[in-house]
Every structure is written in structure tokens, then in C-alpha cells.
Short mmCIF file of C-alpha atoms in Angstrom, two decimals:
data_model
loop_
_atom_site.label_atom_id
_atom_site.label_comp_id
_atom_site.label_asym_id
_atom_site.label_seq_id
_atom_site.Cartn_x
_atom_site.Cartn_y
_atom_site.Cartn_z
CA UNK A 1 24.18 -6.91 -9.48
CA UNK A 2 21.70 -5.20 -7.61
CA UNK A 3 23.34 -3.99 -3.98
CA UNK A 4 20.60 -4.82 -1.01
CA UNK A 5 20.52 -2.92 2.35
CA UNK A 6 18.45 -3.33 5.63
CA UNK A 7 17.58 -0.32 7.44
CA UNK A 8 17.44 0.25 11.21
CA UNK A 9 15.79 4.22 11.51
CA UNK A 10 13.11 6.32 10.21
CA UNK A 11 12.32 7.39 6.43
CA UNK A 12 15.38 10.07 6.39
CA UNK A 13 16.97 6.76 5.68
CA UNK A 14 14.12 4.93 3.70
CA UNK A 15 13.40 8.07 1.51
CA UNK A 16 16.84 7.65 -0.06
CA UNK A 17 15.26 4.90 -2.02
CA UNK A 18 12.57 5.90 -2.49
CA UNK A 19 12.70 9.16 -3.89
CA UNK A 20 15.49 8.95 -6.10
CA UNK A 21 14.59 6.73 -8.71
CA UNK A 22 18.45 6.71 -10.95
CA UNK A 23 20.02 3.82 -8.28
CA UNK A 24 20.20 0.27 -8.73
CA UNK A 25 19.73 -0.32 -5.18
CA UNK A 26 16.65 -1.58 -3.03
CA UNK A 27 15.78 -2.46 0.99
CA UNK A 28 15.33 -5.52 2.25
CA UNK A 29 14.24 -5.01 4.92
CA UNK A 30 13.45 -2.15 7.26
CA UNK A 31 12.59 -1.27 10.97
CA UNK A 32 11.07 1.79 11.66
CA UNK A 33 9.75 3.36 14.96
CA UNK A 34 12.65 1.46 17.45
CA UNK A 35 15.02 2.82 19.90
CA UNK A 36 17.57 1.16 20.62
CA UNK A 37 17.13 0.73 24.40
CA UNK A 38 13.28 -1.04 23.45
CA UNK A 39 15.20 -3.50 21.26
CA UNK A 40 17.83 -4.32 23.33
CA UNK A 41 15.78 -4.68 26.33
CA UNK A 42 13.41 -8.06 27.41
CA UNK A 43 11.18 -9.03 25.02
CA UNK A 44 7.27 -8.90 25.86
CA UNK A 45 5.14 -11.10 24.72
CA UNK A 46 2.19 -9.56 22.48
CA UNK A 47 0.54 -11.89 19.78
CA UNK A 48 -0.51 -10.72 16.33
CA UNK A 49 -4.03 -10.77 16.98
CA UNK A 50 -4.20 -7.51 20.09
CA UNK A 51 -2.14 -5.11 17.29
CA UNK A 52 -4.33 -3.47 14.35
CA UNK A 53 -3.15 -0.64 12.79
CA UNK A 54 -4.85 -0.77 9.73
CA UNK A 55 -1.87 -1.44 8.33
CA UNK A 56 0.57 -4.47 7.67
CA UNK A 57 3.95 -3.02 7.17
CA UNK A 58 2.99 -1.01 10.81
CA UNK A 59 1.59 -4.10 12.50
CA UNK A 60 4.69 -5.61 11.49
CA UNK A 61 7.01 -2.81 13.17
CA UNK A 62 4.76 -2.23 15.92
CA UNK A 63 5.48 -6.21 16.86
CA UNK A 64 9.30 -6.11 16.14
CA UNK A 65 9.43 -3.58 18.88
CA UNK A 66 7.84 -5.27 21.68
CA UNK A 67 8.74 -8.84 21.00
CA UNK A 68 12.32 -7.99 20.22
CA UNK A 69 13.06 -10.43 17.12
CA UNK A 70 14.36 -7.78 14.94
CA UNK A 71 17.94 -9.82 15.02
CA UNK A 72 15.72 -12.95 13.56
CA UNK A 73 14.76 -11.04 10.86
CA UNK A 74 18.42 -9.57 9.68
CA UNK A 75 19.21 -13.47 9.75
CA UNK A 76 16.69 -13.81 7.70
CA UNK A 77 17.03 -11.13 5.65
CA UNK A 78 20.49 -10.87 4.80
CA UNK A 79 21.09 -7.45 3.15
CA UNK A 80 24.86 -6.77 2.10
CA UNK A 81 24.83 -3.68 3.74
CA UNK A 82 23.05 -1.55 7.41
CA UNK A 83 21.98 1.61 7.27
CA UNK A 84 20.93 3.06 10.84
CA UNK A 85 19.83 6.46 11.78
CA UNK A 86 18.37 7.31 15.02
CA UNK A 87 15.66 9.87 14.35
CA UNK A 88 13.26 7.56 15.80
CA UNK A 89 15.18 7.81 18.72
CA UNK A 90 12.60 10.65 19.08
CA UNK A 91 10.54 8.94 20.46
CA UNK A 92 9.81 8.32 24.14
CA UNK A 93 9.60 5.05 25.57
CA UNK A 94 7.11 2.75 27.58
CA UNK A 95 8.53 0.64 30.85
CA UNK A 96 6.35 -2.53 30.97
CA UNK A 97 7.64 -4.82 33.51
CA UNK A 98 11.53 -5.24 32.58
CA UNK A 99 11.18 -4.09 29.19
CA UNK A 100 10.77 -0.87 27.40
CA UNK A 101 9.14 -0.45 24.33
CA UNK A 102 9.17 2.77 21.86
CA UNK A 103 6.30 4.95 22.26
CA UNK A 104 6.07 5.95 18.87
CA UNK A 105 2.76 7.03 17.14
CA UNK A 106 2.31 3.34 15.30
CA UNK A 107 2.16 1.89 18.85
CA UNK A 108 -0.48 4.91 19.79
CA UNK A 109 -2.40 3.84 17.49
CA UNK A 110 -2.39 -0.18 17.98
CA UNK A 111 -4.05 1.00 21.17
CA UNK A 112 -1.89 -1.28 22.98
CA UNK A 113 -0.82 1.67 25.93
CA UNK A 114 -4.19 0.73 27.47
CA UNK A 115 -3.53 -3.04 26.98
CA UNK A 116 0.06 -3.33 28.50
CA UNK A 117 -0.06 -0.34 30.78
CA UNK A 118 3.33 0.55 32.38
CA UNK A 119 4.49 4.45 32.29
CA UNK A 120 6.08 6.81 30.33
CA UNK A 121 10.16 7.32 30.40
CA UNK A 122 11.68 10.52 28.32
CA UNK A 123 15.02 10.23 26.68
CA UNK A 124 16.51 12.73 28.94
CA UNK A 125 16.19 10.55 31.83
CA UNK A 126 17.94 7.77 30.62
CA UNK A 127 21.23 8.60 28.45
CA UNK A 128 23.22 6.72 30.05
CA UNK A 129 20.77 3.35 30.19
CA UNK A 130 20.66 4.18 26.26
CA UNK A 131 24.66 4.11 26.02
CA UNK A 132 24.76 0.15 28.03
CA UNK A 133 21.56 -0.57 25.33
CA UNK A 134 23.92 1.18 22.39
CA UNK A 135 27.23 -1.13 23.41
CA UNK A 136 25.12 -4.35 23.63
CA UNK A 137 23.69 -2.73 20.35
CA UNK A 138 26.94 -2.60 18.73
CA UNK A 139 28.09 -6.22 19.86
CA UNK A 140 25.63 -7.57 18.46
CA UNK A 141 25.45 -6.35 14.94
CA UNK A 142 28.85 -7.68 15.07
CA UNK A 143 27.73 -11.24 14.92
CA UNK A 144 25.83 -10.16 11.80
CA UNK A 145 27.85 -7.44 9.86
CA UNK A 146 31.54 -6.35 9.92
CA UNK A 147 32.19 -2.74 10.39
CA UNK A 148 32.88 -2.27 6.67
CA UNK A 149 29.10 -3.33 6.21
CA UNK A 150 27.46 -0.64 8.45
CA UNK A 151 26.88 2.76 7.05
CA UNK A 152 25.37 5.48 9.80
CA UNK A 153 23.46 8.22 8.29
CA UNK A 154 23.65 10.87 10.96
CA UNK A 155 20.61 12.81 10.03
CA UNK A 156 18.91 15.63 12.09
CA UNK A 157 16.01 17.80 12.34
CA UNK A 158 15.59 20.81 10.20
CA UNK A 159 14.58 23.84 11.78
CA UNK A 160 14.02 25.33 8.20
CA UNK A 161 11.37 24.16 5.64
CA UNK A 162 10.38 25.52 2.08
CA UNK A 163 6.93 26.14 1.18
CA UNK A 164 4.14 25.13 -1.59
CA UNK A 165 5.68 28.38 -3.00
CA UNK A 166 9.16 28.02 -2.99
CA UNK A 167 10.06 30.51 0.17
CA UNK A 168 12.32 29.09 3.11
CA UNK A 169 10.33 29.53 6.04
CA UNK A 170 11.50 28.57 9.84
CA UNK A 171 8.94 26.56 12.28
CA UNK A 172 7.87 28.25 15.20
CA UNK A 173 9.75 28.93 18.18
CA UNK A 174 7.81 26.15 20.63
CA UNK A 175 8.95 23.38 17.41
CA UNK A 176 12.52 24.92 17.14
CA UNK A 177 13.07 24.45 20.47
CA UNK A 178 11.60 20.82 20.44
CA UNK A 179 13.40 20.26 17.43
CA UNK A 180 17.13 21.81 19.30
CA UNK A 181 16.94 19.50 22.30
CA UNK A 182 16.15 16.48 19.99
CA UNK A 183 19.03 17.33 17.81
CA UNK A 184 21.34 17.54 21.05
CA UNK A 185 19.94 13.58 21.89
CA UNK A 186 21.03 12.70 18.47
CA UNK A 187 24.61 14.49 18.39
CA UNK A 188 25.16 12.17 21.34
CA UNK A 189 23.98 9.06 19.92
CA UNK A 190 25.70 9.65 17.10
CA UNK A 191 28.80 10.20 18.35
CA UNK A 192 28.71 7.31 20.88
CA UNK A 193 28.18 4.78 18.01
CA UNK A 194 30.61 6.24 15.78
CA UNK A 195 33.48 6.42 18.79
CA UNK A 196 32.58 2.68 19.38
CA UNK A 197 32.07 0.86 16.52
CA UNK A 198 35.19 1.80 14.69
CA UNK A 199 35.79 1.81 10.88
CA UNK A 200 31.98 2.12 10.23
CA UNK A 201 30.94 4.26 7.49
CA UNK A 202 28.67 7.41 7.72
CA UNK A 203 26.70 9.46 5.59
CA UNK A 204 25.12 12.81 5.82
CA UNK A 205 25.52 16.84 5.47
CA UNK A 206 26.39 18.93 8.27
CA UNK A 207 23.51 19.80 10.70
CA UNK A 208 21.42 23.16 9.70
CA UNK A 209 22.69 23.08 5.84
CA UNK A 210 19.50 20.90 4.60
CA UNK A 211 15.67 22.46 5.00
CA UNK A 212 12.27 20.74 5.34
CA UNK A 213 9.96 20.32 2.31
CA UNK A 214 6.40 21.20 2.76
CA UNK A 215 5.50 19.41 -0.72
CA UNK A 216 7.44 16.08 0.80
CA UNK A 217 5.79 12.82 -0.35
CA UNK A 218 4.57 12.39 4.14
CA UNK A 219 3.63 16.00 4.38
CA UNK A 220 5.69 18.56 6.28
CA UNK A 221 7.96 17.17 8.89
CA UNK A 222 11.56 17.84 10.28
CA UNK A 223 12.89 14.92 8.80
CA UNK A 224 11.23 15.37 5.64
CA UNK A 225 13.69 16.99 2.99
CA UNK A 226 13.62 18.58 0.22
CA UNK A 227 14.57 16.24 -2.33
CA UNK A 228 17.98 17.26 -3.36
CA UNK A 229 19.22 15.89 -0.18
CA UNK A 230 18.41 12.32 -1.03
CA UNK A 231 20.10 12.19 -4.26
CA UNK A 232 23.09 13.96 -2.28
CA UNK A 233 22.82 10.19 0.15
CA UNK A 234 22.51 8.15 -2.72
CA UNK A 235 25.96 10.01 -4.47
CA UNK A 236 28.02 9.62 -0.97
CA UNK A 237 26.80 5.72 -1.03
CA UNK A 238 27.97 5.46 -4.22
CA UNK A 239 31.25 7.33 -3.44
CA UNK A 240 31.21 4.76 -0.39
CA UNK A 241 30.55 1.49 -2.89
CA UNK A 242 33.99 2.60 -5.29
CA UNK A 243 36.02 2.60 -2.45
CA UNK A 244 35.13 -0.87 -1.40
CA UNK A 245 35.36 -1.95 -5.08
CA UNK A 246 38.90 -0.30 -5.11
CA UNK A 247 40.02 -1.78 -1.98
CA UNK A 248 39.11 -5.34 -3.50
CA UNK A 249 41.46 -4.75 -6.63
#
């Protein structure tokens, strides 16, 4: 039987099925470019017709995000399994009115800043809105998956990469700084979900033992790895998939 998962993240968490090709697993469905404060805040309304990104799949994101139905579609779409990471958490965020939505470069390029208008909010400034966003977050996965069904992939940024020739280079000091105080945001998220949504399940390798791959299917990138670490996510979801085969004997 082929085991299904939805994704709530970034492609640290999509790549894992995508790049290793010996599972007999697939996604659902997946939202990308979403922090968790834009979902869980009001919805705005923005039809179909003002977002063009050339692209479906990122029309189709870019929409989730501002209109909020991204519970409507894990009713719809019902996975056996979540996967969330919050690298997109990256992101800044737009205030419009009572509602943020994600900045993220999808949304850029809709051209819909112009169209809504509102101002720009960093992550820094709001930790502790994101924690009240993260419990109503939480409490409402509930209605949708039990704890046992919710796997957190606690990914980070490299501050490593290898090269087209095989040699482990580091990214400049401006990035590696970027990429430090972004890694701090997510060590907090992280934690916070993990400390309140008990008995979840998490994946990942400790922070600074994974590099960057320069030849990565999106191009060079933080969050793009070198391939052995995907294989490494699809073993520990396997390892994860015994034990709940075990615990049903």
C-alpha cells in the first residue's frame, strides 16, 4: 500500500520525495511559502484572476496564503501522515488590514504588494504573536491528525555548501550571518511545537552536520542539500513507519 503524506514547509521537506527515487511513498498535497502566523490569521479576500505567476502550482500557494483555506484542502486531501518544517518561516510577512500574509518571493512576483498594499513586519518583531498563531496552529491540526500522524522535520540552514567540483566551501560572511539569525528563529519554532504538541514525531540531523549542494536540482541554496541527506529522511521515516507497524501487533 502506498503511504501518502501532506506537507506544510518548503522543499527540505518536498525534496525527500523527490530526490530519492527507492520509496514507495508520494505527497498529496503540499503548501509551500506559509508562515504560520499568515495562515492562522484573517483571511483576505483575493480572487484567482489578480494572481499570475506564470505558474499553477505557485498561483495555487500564493492563494492558499492569503485566503487562508489551507485546512479545506487537508479535508480534502486526506494524507495518512503531516510533515511540517518551518524554513519558510524565512520569510517576512505583509500586515493587510487584520491579516498577515507571507512575503515570500511567489507573492513578489504575483505583483500583488502593489495591489493590497499594507507594510512590511520581520520575524523578530513578532515571536511572541507567532507562538499565539503556533498554539491555535497546533489545535487545529488536532481536529485533523492525531499526534502519532505528525512528523516535524526540523531542518536548518547550511552555512556550508560543496561545489561543481566536489570542495566544501562556506558562504560569505554577510549570508552566514543571515543564515545564523534565521537558524536561531527556527530553533525556537521548533522547539515551541515540539514542547506543545506532545508525542509528535520528528525527523532530521543535528544542525551544522549537513552542507549545501551547488549541483542541487533548484540551484545553490541553504536549504538545498546534498543528496545523501534525503535518503538519510526517507531511512528515519521508514525507521518511524516499523515502529507504528510494531505498535499495531
Amino acid at each position: 500500500m502506498l503511504k501518502t503524506y501532506n506537507i506544510f514547509g518548503s522543499c527540505v521537506s518536498r525534496d525527500i520525495f523527490g530526490l530519492v527515487e527507492d520509496h514507495n511513498y508520494s505527497v498529496d498535497y503540499y503548501q509551500a511559502r506559509s508562515s504560520v502566523q499568515s495562515m492562522m490569521s484573517k483571511p483576505y479576500s483575493v480572487d484567482w484572476k489578480y494572481i499570475s505567476t506564470g505558474s499553477n502550482f505557485k498561483d495555487r500557494v500564493v492563494y492558499t496564503d492569503i485566503n487562508k483555506d489551507y485546512f479545506e484542502q487537508l479535508w480534502k486531501h486526506r494524507a495518512h501522515d503531516l510533515i511540517i518544517d518551518f524554513i519558510d518561516e524565512r520569510f517576512a510577512l505583509y500586515k493587510i488590514g487584520f491579516s498577515y500574509v507571507t512575503r515570500s518571493n511567489y507573492f513578489l512576483t504575483a505583483g500583488l504588494k502593489n495591489l493590497l498594499g499594507g507594510y512590511e513586519v520581520k520575524k523578530t518583531e513578532t515571536i511572541e504573536d507567532w507562538d499565539a498563531a503556533c498554539l491555535a496552529f497546533i489545535e487545529k491540526l488536532k481536529s485533523y491528525y492525531h499526534a502519532d500522524q505528525v512528523i516535524l522535520h526540523k531542518a536548518y540552514f547550511a552555512e556550508e555548501y560543496v561545489d561543481n567540483a566536489g570542495k566544501v566551501q562556506k558562504f560569505d560572511d554577510r549570508k552566514t550571518k543571515i543564515y545564523q539569525s534565521i537558524n536561531q528563529l527556527l530553533d525556537h519554532y521548533y522547539h515551541f511545537f515540539e514542547s506543545h504538541f506532545e508525542n509528535i514525531h520528528t525527523i532530521g540531523l543535528p544542525q551544522g552536520s549537513y552542507r549545501a549542494w551547488e549541483e542541487h536540482k533548484w540551484g545553490l541554496g541553504p536549504m538545498h542539500y546534498e543528496r545523501n541527506y534525503y535518503q538519510e529522511m526517507v531511512n528515519q521515516l521508514e525507521d518511524i513507519n516499523r515502529k507504528k507497524k510494531d505498535k499495531q501487533i
